[in-house]
Amino acid sequence: MRHKFKLSFSVLMISSCLVQVVNADEKRNGALTTMTSVTNGRYIPKGSALITQPSIPSSNITIGDGGVEVVDNQGTSISATIEKGGKQVVTHGSTAIDAKILGGGKQFVFEEKSLVNLEGVMKRSSAYNAKVSGSNGAIGQQNIYDGGTAWNTKVGQGGEQNLYMGQREDGGVARDTIVSGSGRQHILEEGMAVNTILNDQATQVVYPGGIVDGLTINNSASSWLHVSADLHGEIRVNDQGNLYLYAGDRTNHIKKEKLSITGRNEEKLFFVGMRDSEKKSRIYMDSLGGRGGTVVFASVPYDPRHISLHVAYLSGNLHFKFNISKHGDHIDYLSIDDGTGSHKISVVDSGVEITDFFNQENGLVSEIPLITDRSQNEGANFTLADRSGHDIPAVDGGAFMYYLKKRGRSADSSGDSTIWYLGTATSNSERSSTYSPRVSPRVNKKPKTLVALVASSTDTNTRTQFHQKPPASQNIDGKGKRKTNGKGKGKETTLSRPPRHLREAQQDPAPLSVSLPEDRAVEFSRPDGRHPSSDVQQQPAVSADASSLANQMLVRPSDQDQPSAQLSQELSVSNFLTTPSTDAVLSMSVAPGLVFHNELQTVRTGRGTLDRNKKNTALWTYAIKSKETVVAEHIDFKLEQMGIVLGISGLSELADGEFYIGGFGSYDQAHVTHARGGISGINTYSIGAYATYFDHSGLYLDGILKYNQYQTNLKAVSTNGLAIEGNYNQWAVGSSFEAGYRFKMAGSGWLQPYAQFTWLQVEGKEIKLSNEMTGDIKPFISLRSEVGLSLGYEFGLGRDTSSLAYITAAWLRENRDNNHTTINQQHQFTTDLSGNAGKLGFGLSSLVSDRLKLYAEAHYVKGRKTKQALQGILGVRYSF
């Protein structure tokens, strides 16, 4: 593992013998021709090598493709230009000053392995004020390793600085490096970068074992800190800079095992180590601050991991981007010893449950701790933000939304600390006019029924002991030891961080678990329908039989009265705020039924007021336009529907009346505009048949049988503005029966009461959205009754052309109130559209000729949960 992250450069095998400068070059070009001296500004051609000794420094030379300069035995090179394919080797205490490393050129600064102990070396190999750049896709490189040091290097566009350990146990050190443009700095095991500044789009990568002492990230630059990187000093993230905390693959890739067999030589076996997927990665920082920068918890997609970040001193205003796994069993975590400033937290909206909500056998897990702040003063302040940094009130965590809250906690084992956590949002908290997190009351004595919210006291004390805010006067020497200029001057102290075996042994904070009281249950809703204020509400606990009721929780309108005795037996979650994707799934579970009803209304238009034209066969078509608003518990959308219906009918004359029979097909498009963002679409194809009987006495009977096929494209927008989508198909079948009687009035008027009953069922469906939310939509059943009265008057009766105008008033009632949908296989919601509504309609039909008839009809429907502002129908009928 110690050499796992070394760079593989063939030039690391350079020896003091010139002909062995670069082994790869030997194989390619053979031995290099030695140049013992060169005039000022000389060009080093391919196949040549200049040996620069201390007696004659080189100045302003240019090293061309295949050329090499070896600065040896405390020699000095000034203002060398290293072109593509050229190399400069600085070793044995030598110095390179003001070198220009162009694209494809390479500089190597190191000490030979033959020097057993570098402590006694008066002067190490060094490079000062180098400028590294690239061009035309070729990268210029400065490689510092094995005790070499670089000062004030400027890495520009296309340049690269590499710090690592080669054949020695000492890595390279770079001090006061400035990386700009698209330049990069790589810090591998035992490599050290001191006081690095990243500007523009620069990138720094710190691999495990790499050391960083002081870092400033400006503009849009980024630093990737791998787990097990050694971090010291102050890290500042400014402007649009990004600090990525990277939990990579922790596999011990190659392991060796010895196999001893009697009578045979010992066998050596090599194998690939196993991944430890349960071990959490940890990163420790002495000081972290900045203005407007971003700290990102990251990992590789194929091996998602989470990081525990410990910061001894936090300041400024930073943006932390956390990740939470499914069910919240793995989370990123921030632990602070001393914190100030105002910071932002982002958690990606999730369609899966981030907590095992109401599902633990003996407890309630509906909160996730993110931060422990042990500051002695007020500490740092945190607010929720989206990924762009804009303030938001809550985040999506499956079926429900979560607010950022904080809780003060006093415990003898770990001292006074503040816990910042994600807790379920309620309808009360949503009405707050501020995004500031709510503060739960400070608990001065830990109840016996509660489990600690963070890591054990051992973990807490260990972290506090090894991490204190570093004095500003401290600095680090080349050996990684800290020198103190204040009290105790002259003493050398090692860096204040625990040994690695202690770090790995520390435990992670567990998700908040509130155990169940044995003697009583806490009711979530009061008998009067009001809910306790979240400002004073203790953490919820539930009755012992709550887990058995988890799959029976029904979300009903908050204004429904329920007996108080029932509240002690059932959990009402109607005060919990659902996520936009939950509401979208619930809305789309009822939308197909409404589309079906609107289509039925189109098919039956005018048949109750048909004149008897005595034609045997007729073709007809209708166009529909409908606008409807639906508002119920967790259902809030506008339905806009457009379509066309084509049909054919035939007439059979009976002794006492006429009998019509026909068939039809239709296609329409519906757009569902969700109140919380997103517009879903439904394409509907249908076929059906109908029969109508008109008795000479004035009685009529009408029946319809209809089948629909739906193609649904669900689209919603999460709380943080992420697009959510899901596609699925459903079918539906339904029938309608209507009976009425026409009373003749004076002149050409008539009065017609009627009653109608409609049944339909939409197929149940299990769906999965792009945010991984699942919805189990149970079969949607509608039982709708309608009783109404139509009043009509016919103009031009007895002529070749005539018109009929009528108005209709009706009372509608949806009788089905127990349709339901289950979200994420845990939370069952009732989609209840039951209730009464009033209907007002106006119709006009005109017989243009003996064969052609035109229709127009409009309706307005208003109920407690539904409002149909307009349903307009235009039709034409041609009889043969």
PDB file of C-alpha atoms in Angstrom, residues 58-212:
ATOM      1  CA  SER A  58      24.758  27.061 -17.473  1.00  0.00           C
ATOM      2  CA  SER A  59      22.717  30.078 -18.552  1.00  0.00           C
ATOM      3  CA  ASN A  60      19.919  30.614 -21.082  1.00  0.00           C
ATOM      4  CA  ILE A  61      20.368  27.242 -22.739  1.00  0.00           C
ATOM      5  CA  THR A  62      17.622  25.586 -24.762  1.00  0.00           C
ATOM      6  CA  ILE A  63      17.102  21.838 -24.394  1.00  0.00           C
ATOM      7  CA  GLY A  64      15.616  20.429 -27.590  1.00  0.00           C
ATOM      8  CA  ASP A  65      13.803  17.200 -28.391  1.00  0.00           C
ATOM      9  CA  GLY A  66      15.919  14.282 -27.195  1.00  0.00           C
ATOM     10  CA  GLY A  67      18.412  16.584 -25.425  1.00  0.00           C
ATOM     11  CA  VAL A  68      19.222  16.390 -21.699  1.00  0.00           C
ATOM     12  CA  GLU A  69      20.829  18.652 -19.151  1.00  0.00           C
ATOM     13  CA  VAL A  70      22.069  17.069 -15.920  1.00  0.00           C
ATOM     14  CA  VAL A  71      22.717  19.631 -13.202  1.00  0.00           C
ATOM     15  CA  ASP A  72      24.985  17.657 -10.860  1.00  0.00           C
ATOM     16  CA  ASN A  73      27.076  17.991  -7.694  1.00  0.00           C
ATOM     17  CA  GLN A  74      25.600  21.322  -6.482  1.00  0.00           C
ATOM     18  CA  GLY A  75      25.729  22.811  -9.952  1.00  0.00           C
ATOM     19  CA  THR A  76      23.472  25.654 -11.100  1.00  0.00           C
ATOM     20  CA  SER A  77      21.332  26.155 -14.190  1.00  0.00           C
ATOM     21  CA  ILE A  78      19.845  29.596 -14.868  1.00  0.00           C
ATOM     22  CA  SER A  79      16.974  30.405 -17.248  1.00  0.00           C
ATOM     23  CA  ALA A  80      16.968  27.130 -19.148  1.00  0.00           C
ATOM     24  CA  THR A  81      14.201  26.522 -21.692  1.00  0.00           C
ATOM     25  CA  ILE A  82      13.021  22.911 -21.910  1.00  0.00           C
ATOM     26  CA  GLU A  83      11.236  22.200 -25.168  1.00  0.00           C
ATOM     27  CA  LYS A  84       9.088  19.245 -26.209  1.00  0.00           C
ATOM     28  CA  GLY A  85      11.027  16.007 -25.721  1.00  0.00           C
ATOM     29  CA  GLY A  86      13.754  17.744 -23.713  1.00  0.00           C
ATOM     30  CA  LYS A  87      14.658  16.866 -20.112  1.00  0.00           C
ATOM     31  CA  GLN A  88      16.439  18.635 -17.278  1.00  0.00           C
ATOM     32  CA  VAL A  89      17.701  16.556 -14.348  1.00  0.00           C
ATOM     33  CA  VAL A  90      18.592  18.367 -11.115  1.00  0.00           C
ATOM     34  CA  THR A  91      20.248  16.166  -8.490  1.00  0.00           C
ATOM     35  CA  HIS A  92      23.017  15.956  -5.827  1.00  0.00           C
ATOM     36  CA  GLY A  93      22.201  19.274  -4.185  1.00  0.00           C
ATOM     37  CA  SER A  94      22.025  21.200  -7.451  1.00  0.00           C
ATOM     38  CA  THR A  95      19.835  24.183  -8.311  1.00  0.00           C
ATOM     39  CA  ALA A  96      17.708  25.224 -11.281  1.00  0.00           C
ATOM     40  CA  ILE A  97      16.591  28.861 -11.399  1.00  0.00           C
ATOM     41  CA  ASP A  98      13.950  30.467 -13.657  1.00  0.00           C
ATOM     42  CA  ALA A  99      13.514  27.415 -15.867  1.00  0.00           C
ATOM     43  CA  LYS A 100      10.806  27.516 -18.561  1.00  0.00           C
ATOM     44  CA  ILE A 101       9.216  24.117 -19.103  1.00  0.00           C
ATOM     45  CA  LEU A 102       7.213  24.082 -22.326  1.00  0.00           C
ATOM     46  CA  GLY A 103       4.683  21.555 -23.634  1.00  0.00           C
ATOM     47  CA  GLY A 104       6.268  18.101 -23.757  1.00  0.00           C
ATOM     48  CA  GLY A 105       9.323  19.205 -21.748  1.00  0.00           C
ATOM     49  CA  LYS A 106      10.149  17.653 -18.365  1.00  0.00           C
ATOM     50  CA  GLN A 107      12.126  18.712 -15.321  1.00  0.00           C
ATOM     51  CA  PHE A 108      13.190  16.238 -12.602  1.00  0.00           C
ATOM     52  CA  VAL A 109      14.372  17.441  -9.201  1.00  0.00           C
ATOM     53  CA  PHE A 110      15.459  14.739  -6.711  1.00  0.00           C
ATOM     54  CA  GLU A 111      18.189  13.294  -4.546  1.00  0.00           C
ATOM     55  CA  GLU A 112      19.952  10.050  -5.303  1.00  0.00           C
ATOM     56  CA  LYS A 113      19.139   6.872  -3.379  1.00  0.00           C
ATOM     57  CA  SER A 114      22.834   6.540  -2.501  1.00  0.00           C
ATOM     58  CA  LEU A 115      22.386   9.347   0.055  1.00  0.00           C
ATOM     59  CA  VAL A 116      21.193   7.262   2.967  1.00  0.00           C
ATOM     60  CA  ASN A 117      20.239  10.158   5.270  1.00  0.00           C
ATOM     61  CA  LEU A 118      19.195  13.541   3.948  1.00  0.00           C
ATOM     62  CA  GLU A 119      19.200  15.121   7.419  1.00  0.00           C
ATOM     63  CA  GLY A 120      22.910  15.848   7.120  1.00  0.00           C
ATOM     64  CA  VAL A 121      22.729  17.230   3.609  1.00  0.00           C
ATOM     65  CA  MET A 122      23.502  20.961   3.697  1.00  0.00           C
ATOM     66  CA  LYS A 123      21.803  21.727   0.389  1.00  0.00           C
ATOM     67  CA  ARG A 124      19.145  19.701  -1.325  1.00  0.00           C
ATOM     68  CA  SER A 125      18.312  19.710  -5.002  1.00  0.00           C
ATOM     69  CA  SER A 126      15.965  22.606  -5.673  1.00  0.00           C
ATOM     70  CA  ALA A 127      14.127  24.457  -8.417  1.00  0.00           C
ATOM     71  CA  TYR A 128      13.264  28.159  -8.051  1.00  0.00           C
ATOM     72  CA  ASN A 129      10.743  30.260  -9.950  1.00  0.00           C
ATOM     73  CA  ALA A 130      10.054  27.690 -12.651  1.00  0.00           C
ATOM     74  CA  LYS A 131       7.295  28.348 -15.189  1.00  0.00           C
ATOM     75  CA  VAL A 132       5.477  25.269 -16.477  1.00  0.00           C
ATOM     76  CA  SER A 133       3.059  25.321 -19.422  1.00  0.00           C
ATOM     77  CA  GLY A 134       1.773  23.203 -22.277  1.00  0.00           C
ATOM     78  CA  SER A 135       0.814  23.691 -25.911  1.00  0.00           C
ATOM     79  CA  ASN A 136      -0.957  21.787 -28.684  1.00  0.00           C
ATOM     80  CA  GLY A 137      -2.028  19.030 -26.301  1.00  0.00           C
ATOM     81  CA  ALA A 138       1.511  18.440 -25.032  1.00  0.00           C
ATOM     82  CA  ILE A 139       1.917  18.792 -21.250  1.00  0.00           C
ATOM     83  CA  GLY A 140       4.893  20.410 -19.602  1.00  0.00           C
ATOM     84  CA  GLN A 141       5.950  18.631 -16.396  1.00  0.00           C
ATOM     85  CA  GLN A 142       7.844  19.502 -13.269  1.00  0.00           C
ATOM     86  CA  ASN A 143       8.531  16.344 -11.228  1.00  0.00           C
ATOM     87  CA  ILE A 144       9.698  16.808  -7.653  1.00  0.00           C
ATOM     88  CA  TYR A 145      10.474  13.662  -5.647  1.00  0.00           C
ATOM     89  CA  ASP A 146      12.898  11.872  -3.301  1.00  0.00           C
ATOM     90  CA  GLY A 147      13.761  14.912  -1.184  1.00  0.00           C
ATOM     91  CA  GLY A 148      13.800  17.485  -3.989  1.00  0.00           C
ATOM     92  CA  THR A 149      12.207  20.909  -3.419  1.00  0.00           C
ATOM     93  CA  ALA A 150      10.513  23.438  -5.678  1.00  0.00           C
ATOM     94  CA  TRP A 151      10.003  27.094  -4.709  1.00  0.00           C
ATOM     95  CA  ASN A 152       7.597  29.585  -6.255  1.00  0.00           C
ATOM     96  CA  THR A 153       6.691  27.481  -9.279  1.00  0.00           C
ATOM     97  CA  LYS A 154       4.050  28.945 -11.563  1.00  0.00           C
ATOM     98  CA  VAL A 155       2.050  26.280 -13.391  1.00  0.00           C
ATOM     99  CA  GLY A 156       0.055  27.699 -16.289  1.00  0.00           C
ATOM    100  CA  GLN A 157      -2.220  26.481 -19.068  1.00  0.00           C
ATOM    101  CA  GLY A 158      -1.402  22.868 -19.924  1.00  0.00           C
ATOM    102  CA  GLY A 159       1.303  22.617 -17.252  1.00  0.00           C
ATOM    103  CA  GLU A 160       1.647  20.029 -14.513  1.00  0.00           C
ATOM    104  CA  GLN A 161       3.536  19.695 -11.246  1.00  0.00           C
ATOM    105  CA  ASN A 162       3.969  16.227  -9.717  1.00  0.00           C
ATOM    106  CA  LEU A 163       5.083  15.620  -6.128  1.00  0.00           C
ATOM    107  CA  TYR A 164       5.762  12.061  -5.092  1.00  0.00           C
ATOM    108  CA  MET A 165       8.118   9.472  -3.639  1.00  0.00           C
ATOM    109  CA  GLY A 166      10.352   7.406  -5.881  1.00  0.00           C
ATOM    110  CA  GLN A 167      13.166   5.199  -4.578  1.00  0.00           C
ATOM    111  CA  ARG A 168      13.550   6.964  -1.249  1.00  0.00           C
ATOM    112  CA  GLU A 169      11.209   7.344   1.703  1.00  0.00           C
ATOM    113  CA  ASP A 170      11.248  11.113   1.261  1.00  0.00           C
ATOM    114  CA  GLY A 171       8.776  12.726  -1.083  1.00  0.00           C
ATOM    115  CA  GLY A 172       9.151  15.909  -3.070  1.00  0.00           C
ATOM    116  CA  VAL A 173       8.147  19.275  -1.572  1.00  0.00           C
ATOM    117  CA  ALA A 174       6.712  22.276  -3.417  1.00  0.00           C
ATOM    118  CA  ARG A 175       6.355  25.610  -1.632  1.00  0.00           C
ATOM    119  CA  ASP A 176       4.319  28.642  -2.698  1.00  0.00           C
ATOM    120  CA  THR A 177       3.172  27.135  -5.991  1.00  0.00           C
ATOM    121  CA  ILE A 178       0.609  29.085  -8.040  1.00  0.00           C
ATOM    122  CA  VAL A 179      -1.453  27.009 -10.478  1.00  0.00           C
ATOM    123  CA  SER A 180      -3.492  28.919 -13.075  1.00  0.00           C
ATOM    124  CA  GLY A 181      -5.375  28.342 -16.319  1.00  0.00           C
ATOM    125  CA  SER A 182      -5.992  24.625 -16.748  1.00  0.00           C
ATOM    126  CA  GLY A 183      -2.780  23.717 -14.925  1.00  0.00           C
ATOM    127  CA  ARG A 184      -2.655  20.769 -12.562  1.00  0.00           C
ATOM    128  CA  GLN A 185      -0.836  19.760  -9.412  1.00  0.00           C
ATOM    129  CA  HIS A 186      -0.636  16.088  -8.415  1.00  0.00           C
ATOM    130  CA  ILE A 187       0.401  15.182  -4.880  1.00  0.00           C
ATOM    131  CA  LEU A 188       1.049  11.498  -4.389  1.00  0.00           C
ATOM    132  CA  GLU A 189       2.149   9.534  -1.359  1.00  0.00           C
ATOM    133  CA  GLU A 190       4.715  11.450   0.729  1.00  0.00           C
ATOM    134  CA  GLY A 191       4.636  14.370  -1.706  1.00  0.00           C
ATOM    135  CA  MET A 192       4.022  17.705   0.048  1.00  0.00           C
ATOM    136  CA  ALA A 193       2.608  21.018  -1.167  1.00  0.00           C
ATOM    137  CA  VAL A 194       2.903  24.053   1.117  1.00  0.00           C
ATOM    138  CA  ASN A 195       0.828  27.215   0.618  1.00  0.00           C
ATOM    139  CA  THR A 196      -0.504  26.384  -2.819  1.00  0.00           C
ATOM    140  CA  ILE A 197      -2.804  28.828  -4.654  1.00  0.00           C
ATOM    141  CA  LEU A 198      -5.221  27.559  -7.316  1.00  0.00           C
ATOM    142  CA  ASN A 199      -6.675  30.094  -9.766  1.00  0.00           C
ATOM    143  CA  ASP A 200      -8.937  30.003 -12.841  1.00  0.00           C
ATOM    144  CA  GLN A 201      -9.772  26.398 -13.827  1.00  0.00           C
ATOM    145  CA  ALA A 202      -6.736  24.870 -12.135  1.00  0.00           C
ATOM    146  CA  THR A 203      -6.940  21.410 -10.585  1.00  0.00           C
ATOM    147  CA  GLN A 204      -5.153  19.873  -7.648  1.00  0.00           C
ATOM    148  CA  VAL A 205      -5.373  16.156  -6.880  1.00  0.00           C
ATOM    149  CA  VAL A 206      -4.152  14.912  -3.492  1.00  0.00           C
ATOM    150  CA  TYR A 207      -3.870  11.124  -3.403  1.00  0.00           C
ATOM    151  CA  PRO A 208      -3.787   9.005  -0.226  1.00  0.00           C
ATOM    152  CA  GLY A 209      -0.611   9.749   1.668  1.00  0.00           C
ATOM    153  CA  GLY A 210      -0.147  13.111  -0.050  1.00  0.00           C
ATOM    154  CA  ILE A 211       0.430  16.088   2.247  1.00  0.00           C
ATOM    155  CA  VAL A 212      -1.080  19.551   1.959  1.00  0.00           C
TER     156      VAL A 212
END
